[in-house]
Short mmCIF file of C-alpha atoms in Angstrom, two decimals:
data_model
loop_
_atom_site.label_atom_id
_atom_site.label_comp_id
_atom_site.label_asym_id
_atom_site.label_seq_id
_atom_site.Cartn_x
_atom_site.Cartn_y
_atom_site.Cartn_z
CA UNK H 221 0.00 0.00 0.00
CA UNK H 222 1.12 3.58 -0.76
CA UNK H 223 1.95 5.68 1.60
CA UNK H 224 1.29 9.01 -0.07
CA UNK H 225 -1.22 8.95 -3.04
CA UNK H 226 -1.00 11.90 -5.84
CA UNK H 227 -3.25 12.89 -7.93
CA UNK H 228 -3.41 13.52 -10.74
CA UNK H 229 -0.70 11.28 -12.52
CA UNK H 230 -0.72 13.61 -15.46
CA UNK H 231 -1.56 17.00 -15.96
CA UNK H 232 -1.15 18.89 -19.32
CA UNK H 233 -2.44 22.35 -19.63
CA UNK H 234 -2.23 25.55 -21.38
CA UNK H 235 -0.33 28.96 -20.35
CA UNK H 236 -2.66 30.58 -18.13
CA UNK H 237 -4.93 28.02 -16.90
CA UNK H 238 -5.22 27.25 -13.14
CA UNK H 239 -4.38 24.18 -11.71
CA UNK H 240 -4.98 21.65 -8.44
CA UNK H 241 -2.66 18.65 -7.38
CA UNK H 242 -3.28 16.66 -4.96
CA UNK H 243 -1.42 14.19 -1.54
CA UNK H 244 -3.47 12.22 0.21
CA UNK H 245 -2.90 9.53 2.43
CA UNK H 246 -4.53 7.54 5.27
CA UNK H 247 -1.92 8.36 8.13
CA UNK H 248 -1.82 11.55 10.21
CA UNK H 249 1.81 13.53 9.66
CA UNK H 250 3.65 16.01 11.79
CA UNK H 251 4.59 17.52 8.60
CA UNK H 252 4.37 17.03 4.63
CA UNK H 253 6.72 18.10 2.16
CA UNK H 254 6.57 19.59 -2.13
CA UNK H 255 9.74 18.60 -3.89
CA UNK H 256 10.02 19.59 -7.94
CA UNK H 257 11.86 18.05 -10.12
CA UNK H 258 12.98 19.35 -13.42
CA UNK H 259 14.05 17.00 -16.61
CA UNK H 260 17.33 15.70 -15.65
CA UNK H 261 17.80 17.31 -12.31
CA UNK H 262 17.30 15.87 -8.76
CA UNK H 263 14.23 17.17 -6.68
CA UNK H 264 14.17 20.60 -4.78
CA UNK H 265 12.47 21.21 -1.90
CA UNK H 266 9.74 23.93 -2.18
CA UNK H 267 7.55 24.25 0.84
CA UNK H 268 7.59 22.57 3.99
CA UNK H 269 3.56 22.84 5.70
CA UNK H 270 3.60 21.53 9.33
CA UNK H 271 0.14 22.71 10.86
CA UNK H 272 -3.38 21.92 9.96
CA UNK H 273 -5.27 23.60 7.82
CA UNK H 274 -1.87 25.91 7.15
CA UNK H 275 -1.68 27.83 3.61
CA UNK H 276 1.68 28.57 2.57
CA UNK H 277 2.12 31.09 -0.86
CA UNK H 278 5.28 30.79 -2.81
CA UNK H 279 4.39 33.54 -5.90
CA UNK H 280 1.67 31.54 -8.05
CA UNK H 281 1.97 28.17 -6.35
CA UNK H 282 -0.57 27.67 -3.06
CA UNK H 283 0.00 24.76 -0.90
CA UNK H 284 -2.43 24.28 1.88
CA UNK H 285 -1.89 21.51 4.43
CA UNK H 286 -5.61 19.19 5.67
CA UNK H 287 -6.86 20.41 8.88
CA UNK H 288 -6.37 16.31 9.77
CA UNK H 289 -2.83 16.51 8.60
CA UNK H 290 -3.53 13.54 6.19
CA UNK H 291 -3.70 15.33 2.81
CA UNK H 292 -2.39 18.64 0.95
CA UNK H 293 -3.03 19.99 -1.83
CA UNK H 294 -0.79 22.55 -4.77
CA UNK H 295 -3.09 25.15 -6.43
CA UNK H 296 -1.07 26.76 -9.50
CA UNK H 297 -2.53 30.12 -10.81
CA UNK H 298 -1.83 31.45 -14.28
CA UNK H 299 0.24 28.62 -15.17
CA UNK H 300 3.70 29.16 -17.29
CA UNK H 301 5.80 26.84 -19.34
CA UNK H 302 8.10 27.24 -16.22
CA UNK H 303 6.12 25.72 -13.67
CA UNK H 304 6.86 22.17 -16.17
CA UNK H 305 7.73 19.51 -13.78
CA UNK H 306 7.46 16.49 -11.67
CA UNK H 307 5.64 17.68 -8.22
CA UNK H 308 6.03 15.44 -5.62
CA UNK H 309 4.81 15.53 -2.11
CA UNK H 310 7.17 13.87 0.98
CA UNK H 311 6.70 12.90 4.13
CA UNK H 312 9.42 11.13 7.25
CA UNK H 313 8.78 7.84 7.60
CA UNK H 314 11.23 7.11 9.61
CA UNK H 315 10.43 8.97 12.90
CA UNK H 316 13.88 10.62 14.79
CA UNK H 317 15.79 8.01 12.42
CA UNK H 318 15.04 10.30 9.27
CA UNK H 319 13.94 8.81 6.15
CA UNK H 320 11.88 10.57 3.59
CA UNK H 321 9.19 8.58 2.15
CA UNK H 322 7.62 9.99 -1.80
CA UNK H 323 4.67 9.63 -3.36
CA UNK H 324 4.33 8.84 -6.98
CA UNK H 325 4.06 12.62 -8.35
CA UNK H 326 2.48 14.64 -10.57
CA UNK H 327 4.07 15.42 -14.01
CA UNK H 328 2.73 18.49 -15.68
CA UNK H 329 3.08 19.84 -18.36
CA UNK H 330 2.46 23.30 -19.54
CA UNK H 331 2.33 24.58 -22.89
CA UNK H 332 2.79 28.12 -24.43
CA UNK F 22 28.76 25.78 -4.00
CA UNK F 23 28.91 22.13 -5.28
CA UNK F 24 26.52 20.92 -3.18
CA UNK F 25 25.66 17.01 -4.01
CA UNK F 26 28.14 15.34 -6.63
CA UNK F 27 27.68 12.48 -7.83
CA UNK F 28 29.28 10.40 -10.78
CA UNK F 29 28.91 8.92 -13.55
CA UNK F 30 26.01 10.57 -14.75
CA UNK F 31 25.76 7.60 -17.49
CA UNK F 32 26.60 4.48 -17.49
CA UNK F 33 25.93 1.28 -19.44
CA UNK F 34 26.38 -2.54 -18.11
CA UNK F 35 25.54 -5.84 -18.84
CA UNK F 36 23.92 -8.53 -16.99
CA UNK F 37 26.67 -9.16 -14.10
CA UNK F 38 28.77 -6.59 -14.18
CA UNK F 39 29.47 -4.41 -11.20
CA UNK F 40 29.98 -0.92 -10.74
CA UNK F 41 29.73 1.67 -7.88
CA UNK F 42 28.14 4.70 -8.20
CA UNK F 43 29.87 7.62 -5.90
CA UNK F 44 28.48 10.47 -4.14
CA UNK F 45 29.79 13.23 -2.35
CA UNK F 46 28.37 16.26 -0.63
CA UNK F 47 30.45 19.48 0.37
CA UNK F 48 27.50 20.85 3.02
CA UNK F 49 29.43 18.99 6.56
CA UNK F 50 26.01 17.35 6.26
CA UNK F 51 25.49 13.81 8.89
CA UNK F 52 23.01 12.12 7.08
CA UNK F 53 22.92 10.55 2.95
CA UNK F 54 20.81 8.28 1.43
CA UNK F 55 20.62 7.15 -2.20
CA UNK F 56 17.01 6.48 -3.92
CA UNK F 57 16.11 5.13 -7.72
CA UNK F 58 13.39 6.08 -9.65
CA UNK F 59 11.40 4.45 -11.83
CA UNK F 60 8.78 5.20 -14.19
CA UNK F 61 5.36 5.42 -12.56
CA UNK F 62 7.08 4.31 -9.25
CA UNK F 63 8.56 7.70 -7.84
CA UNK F 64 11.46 7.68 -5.68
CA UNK F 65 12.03 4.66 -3.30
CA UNK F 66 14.52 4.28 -1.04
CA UNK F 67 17.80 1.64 -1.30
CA UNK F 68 19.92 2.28 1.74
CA UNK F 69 20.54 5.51 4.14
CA UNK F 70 23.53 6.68 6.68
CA UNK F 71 22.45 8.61 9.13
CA UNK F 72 26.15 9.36 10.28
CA UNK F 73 29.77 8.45 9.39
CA UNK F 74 30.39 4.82 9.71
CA UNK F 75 26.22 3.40 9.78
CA UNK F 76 24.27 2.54 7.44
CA UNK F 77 20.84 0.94 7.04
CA UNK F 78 18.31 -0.14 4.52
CA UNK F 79 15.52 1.50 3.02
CA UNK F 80 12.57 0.15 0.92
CA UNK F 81 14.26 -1.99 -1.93
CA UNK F 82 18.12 -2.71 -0.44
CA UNK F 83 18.21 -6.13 -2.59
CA UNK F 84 20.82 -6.03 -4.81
CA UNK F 85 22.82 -3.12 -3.65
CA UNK F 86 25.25 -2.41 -1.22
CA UNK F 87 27.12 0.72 0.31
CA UNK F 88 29.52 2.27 1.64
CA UNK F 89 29.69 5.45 4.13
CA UNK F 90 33.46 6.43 3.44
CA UNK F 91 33.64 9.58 5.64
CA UNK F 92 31.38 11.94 6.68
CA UNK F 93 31.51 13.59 2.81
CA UNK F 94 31.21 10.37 0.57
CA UNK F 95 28.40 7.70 0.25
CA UNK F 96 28.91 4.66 -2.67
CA UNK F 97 26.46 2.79 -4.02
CA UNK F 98 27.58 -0.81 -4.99
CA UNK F 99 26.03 -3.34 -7.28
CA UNK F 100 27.61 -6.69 -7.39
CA UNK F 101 25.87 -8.11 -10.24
CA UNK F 102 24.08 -6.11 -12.43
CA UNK F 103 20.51 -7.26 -13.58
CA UNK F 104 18.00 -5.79 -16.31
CA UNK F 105 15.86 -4.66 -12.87
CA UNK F 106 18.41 -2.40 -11.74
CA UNK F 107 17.91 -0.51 -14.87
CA UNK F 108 17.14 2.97 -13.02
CA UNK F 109 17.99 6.83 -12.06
CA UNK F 110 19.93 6.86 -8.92
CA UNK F 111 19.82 10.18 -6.64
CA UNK F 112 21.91 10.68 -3.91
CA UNK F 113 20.81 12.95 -1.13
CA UNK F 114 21.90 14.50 1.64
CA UNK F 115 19.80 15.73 4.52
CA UNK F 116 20.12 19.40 6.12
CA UNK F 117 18.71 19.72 9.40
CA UNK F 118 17.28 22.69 9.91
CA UNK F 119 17.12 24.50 13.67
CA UNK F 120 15.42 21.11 14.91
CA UNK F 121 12.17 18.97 13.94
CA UNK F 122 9.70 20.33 11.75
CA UNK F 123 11.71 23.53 11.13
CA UNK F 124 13.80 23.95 7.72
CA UNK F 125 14.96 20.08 7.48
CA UNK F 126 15.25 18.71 3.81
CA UNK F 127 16.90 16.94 1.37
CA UNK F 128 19.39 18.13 -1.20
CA UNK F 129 19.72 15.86 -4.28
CA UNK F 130 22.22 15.72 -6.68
CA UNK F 131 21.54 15.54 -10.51
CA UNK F 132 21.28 11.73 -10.83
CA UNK F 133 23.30 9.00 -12.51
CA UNK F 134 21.18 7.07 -15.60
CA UNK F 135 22.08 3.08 -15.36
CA UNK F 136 20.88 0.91 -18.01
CA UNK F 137 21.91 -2.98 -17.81
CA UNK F 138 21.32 -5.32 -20.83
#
């Protein structure tokens, strides 16, 4: 069983359109992580959302943590060809022994 | 600022070759890990040091063994290459912030592309 289930797999869109990704899950977290990864590169942290029902901006990209601490979501506005990448969300598995554990990811794609 | 090196970035093998893949970091960092990904599988985890001179497994260790050199290196080993381990390795090493929950993360390096026929 997955621990962290994204949705959706795929996402291609045009410039300018909005756009929702989501991490869910079945387990309660202390905290939940948004890597992206670009074509070639390893993945970079973005935001790191440790209370429920916390919203965290980063320019266009919203990230908003469940008020149950078992799912968060990415909201996208006005979408550009640079926001193209794998979106993955993270979580510790591995309690004080650290070990990040990924779900599948999003790949999207946006096109000019 | 080099951050997380690791090499080759290509590599070819056949079925029972070895090879080690080697990472270093330049950050003083105590903990490295090294994932693959896979198509439609995301990143899972092979093996993890949480400081010089321990090591442990992660999700999918079977097949691979490593090395924690010194606090700065981290090798990957595989004895004898199969068409499974056909993969993008990442190596990572873990910042950790002020304490739990504040600033901790993961710095990856750019990956090393293994295909065995």
């Amino acid at each position: 069983t997955q621990l962290l289930e994204q949705s959706p797999q795929f996402l291609s869109i045009q410039e300018g359109e909005n756009l929702t990704v989501y991490c869910n899950s079945s387990s309660v977290f202390s905290s939940l992580q948004w890597y992206r990864q670009e074509p070639g590169e390893g993945p970079v942290l973005l935001v790191t959302v440790v209370t429920g029902g916390e919203v965290k901006k980063l320019k266009r990209l919203t990230f908003q943590f469940g008020d149950a601490r078992k799912d968060s979501s990415l909201h996208i506005t006005a979408a550009q060809p640079g926001d193209t990448g794998l979106y993955l969300c993270a979580v510790n598995s591995g309690g004080s022994n650290y070990k990040l554990t990924f779900g599948k990811g999003t790949l999207l794609t946006v096109n000019p | 600022n080099a951050g997380v090196t690791q090499t080759p970035k290509f590599q070819v093998l056949k079925t029972g070759q070895s090879m080690t893949l080697q990472c270093a970091q330049d950050m003083n960092h105590n903990s490295m890990y090294w994932y693959r990904q896979d198509p439609g599988m995301g990143l899972r985890l092979i093996y993890y040091s949480a400081s010089e001179g321990t090591t442990d497994k992660g999700e999918v260790p079977n097949g691979y063994n490593v090395s924690r050199l010194n606090k700065r290196e981290f090798s990957l080993r595989l004895e004898s290459a199969a068409p499974s381990q056909t993969s993008v390795y990442f190596c990572a090493s873990r910042y950790p912030g002020q304490g739990p929950l504040t600033n901790e993360k993961l710095f990856f390096g750019s990956g090393t592309q293994l295909s065995v026929l």
